[in-house]
Amino acid sequence: GRHAVNNLTGPPSWATTELMSRIADELKNHQEREAGLRLYINPYRHWAGAWVGMWDINVMIEALKQRGLRVTHHIIYNPNLPNKINEDLFDLRADIISLGSRGFILNETPGSWLLELLSGNHWYALRFNTDGLWINCDSRLQHPELIPGSPQSSGISAPDTPGTLDALMRFLRGRAVESGAQLFHFRDE
């Protein structure tokens, strides 16, 4: 999670484990006060501790607020409403064109309950770079790379160029539908 936050804003890295831990503790304390009960496990970080690096999205949102960013869209694919993803991405695309974007944080589950228990979900960032192109900053990659384009027409739409908004929309749809990724869009305040 911390790496996704740092990758979204670009170098230099500023979101430290200490910052994320402090925010997680503040959120936990607030929840305890509001509910009038004591929480023995902090729900805003991995159960095994801060060293795992798995943070709740609320911790990431609060950290990014300190950099002047806010979340504007949270998109989840619902297999019971398969066309809703197209409507959500259409609205998102219109907002990106009219209001701008800093990027996305995606959350993907590992696909196994055991892996999820041990390591948590995988978070990564997609960022709009200074060249006006979209890059994937997933830590599973050797290095950040352009969002891949579609080399040929799919019969539904024309091919697109790597790093473009069309390539991004195709990528987001694919990650949401194929891997169940949750999409969080951020832009400047």
XYZ file of C-alpha atoms in Angstrom:
189
model
C 0.000 0.000 0.000
C 2.751 2.464 0.914
C 4.523 1.829 -2.387
C 1.274 2.416 -4.295
C 0.858 5.783 -2.525
C 4.451 6.788 -3.310
C 4.167 5.573 -6.912
C 0.949 7.526 -7.449
C 2.598 10.824 -6.545
C 5.942 9.980 -8.145
C 9.426 10.451 -6.713
C 10.637 11.229 -4.160
C 9.095 8.695 -1.764
C 7.442 10.460 1.152
C 4.884 8.029 2.611
C 6.874 6.175 5.251
C 5.828 3.179 7.316
C 5.769 5.522 10.315
C 3.356 7.934 8.572
C 1.057 5.119 7.455
C 1.162 3.553 10.928
C 0.312 6.878 12.604
C -2.671 7.370 10.273
C -3.852 3.777 10.896
C -3.641 4.379 14.666
C -5.556 7.669 14.375
C -8.313 5.978 12.352
C -8.513 3.111 14.859
C -8.672 5.536 17.809
C -11.423 7.522 16.095
C -13.419 4.339 15.431
C -13.009 3.253 19.079
C -14.262 6.640 20.335
C -17.232 6.628 17.932
C -18.247 3.038 18.752
C -17.431 3.238 22.455
C -15.432 0.016 22.416
C -11.837 -1.166 22.308
C -10.422 -2.798 19.167
C -7.646 -5.291 19.891
C -6.548 -5.578 16.262
C -6.115 -2.467 14.147
C -8.465 -2.934 11.151
C -6.538 -0.332 9.150
C -3.351 -2.400 8.768
C -2.454 -6.065 8.285
C -3.154 -8.202 11.352
C 0.535 -9.238 11.572
C 1.703 -5.622 11.878
C 2.951 -2.622 9.938
C 6.029 -4.465 8.618
C 3.797 -6.415 6.185
C 3.015 -3.132 4.412
C -0.674 -3.911 3.888
C -2.821 -0.857 4.623
C -6.534 -0.204 4.373
C -7.589 2.162 1.576
C -8.680 4.714 4.198
C -5.062 5.019 5.362
C -3.945 5.604 1.774
C -6.688 8.181 1.182
C -5.714 10.108 4.327
C -2.027 10.030 3.345
C -2.820 11.278 -0.169
C -4.954 14.102 1.270
C -1.694 15.399 2.775
C -0.440 15.762 -0.813
C -3.581 17.586 -1.960
C -5.238 14.588 -3.653
C -8.740 13.259 -3.234
C -10.531 10.138 -4.359
C -13.266 10.847 -6.907
C -14.360 7.387 -8.065
C -14.460 3.912 -6.532
C -15.367 1.333 -9.161
C -16.055 -2.352 -8.516
C -17.184 -4.850 -11.136
C -20.489 -6.526 -10.256
C -21.059 -9.750 -12.239
C -24.794 -9.421 -11.544
C -24.781 -6.076 -13.400
C -22.137 -6.712 -16.092
C -22.916 -3.579 -18.142
C -22.571 -1.243 -15.131
C -18.772 -1.298 -15.478
C -19.091 0.270 -18.944
C -21.314 3.069 -17.559
C -18.920 3.689 -14.658
C -15.887 3.827 -16.956
C -17.725 6.118 -19.389
C -18.431 8.564 -16.529
C -14.857 8.231 -15.287
C -13.448 8.938 -18.746
C -15.588 12.089 -19.031
C -14.359 13.284 -15.620
C -10.727 12.644 -16.533
C -11.134 14.677 -19.733
C -12.959 17.568 -18.054
C -11.418 17.626 -14.555
C -8.036 15.937 -14.895
C -6.421 13.051 -13.081
C -3.348 12.183 -11.033
C -3.919 8.459 -11.330
C -5.345 5.319 -9.792
C -4.718 2.901 -7.007
C -5.903 -0.627 -7.790
C -6.569 -3.378 -5.271
C -6.432 -7.003 -6.371
C -6.993 -10.060 -4.203
C -4.399 -12.830 -4.500
C -6.989 -15.466 -5.484
C -6.327 -17.738 -2.501
C -7.739 -17.265 0.995
C -4.423 -18.435 2.455
C -2.385 -15.889 0.481
C -4.889 -13.188 1.395
C -4.614 -14.109 5.082
C -0.812 -14.138 5.026
C 0.027 -11.232 2.750
C -3.210 -9.327 2.184
C -4.349 -7.842 -1.096
C -2.028 -6.357 -3.700
C -2.138 -2.583 -4.198
C -0.528 -0.754 -7.111
C -0.668 2.598 -8.865
C -1.313 3.794 -12.402
C 0.030 7.301 -12.948
C -0.316 10.005 -15.589
C 3.278 10.991 -16.381
C 4.806 14.285 -17.533
C 4.747 13.125 -21.167
C 0.949 12.869 -21.006
C 0.929 9.075 -20.984
C -0.393 6.511 -18.504
C 2.136 4.238 -16.808
C 1.701 1.119 -14.700
C 3.766 1.286 -11.492
C 2.939 -2.236 -10.301
C 5.731 -3.588 -8.082
C 5.342 -6.983 -9.771
C 6.856 -5.441 -12.925
C 10.623 -5.086 -13.455
C 10.101 -1.311 -13.840
C 7.189 1.059 -14.518
C 5.865 0.652 -18.052
C 3.310 2.236 -20.342
C -0.209 0.883 -20.084
C -0.296 -1.574 -22.991
C -2.301 -0.707 -26.065
C -4.390 -3.038 -28.156
C -2.423 -3.945 -31.281
C -5.476 -4.760 -33.366
C -9.132 -3.987 -33.584
C -11.289 -6.204 -31.392
C -14.341 -5.767 -33.588
C -15.822 -3.559 -30.871
C -13.323 -0.727 -31.004
C -10.276 0.357 -32.962
C -6.732 -0.459 -31.816
C -5.212 1.958 -29.340
C -1.711 3.259 -28.665
C 0.133 2.324 -25.449
C -0.182 4.882 -22.651
C -3.239 6.679 -24.059
C -6.562 7.252 -22.329
C -8.145 4.588 -24.571
C -5.476 2.084 -23.511
C -6.065 3.028 -19.859
C -9.828 2.483 -20.109
C -9.323 -0.916 -21.741
C -6.778 -1.859 -19.048
C -9.040 -0.751 -16.170
C -11.993 -2.680 -17.550
C -9.845 -5.775 -17.972
C -8.444 -5.625 -14.437
C -11.903 -5.050 -12.905
C -13.635 -7.820 -14.852
C -10.852 -10.426 -15.048
C -9.214 -10.096 -11.631
C -11.912 -8.347 -9.593
C -9.715 -5.296 -9.029
C -11.218 -2.358 -7.200
C -10.371 0.955 -8.879
C -9.794 4.162 -6.907
C -9.343 7.335 -8.968
C -7.481 10.351 -7.538
C -7.144 13.920 -8.704
C -5.885 17.192 -7.237
C -8.170 19.006 -4.775
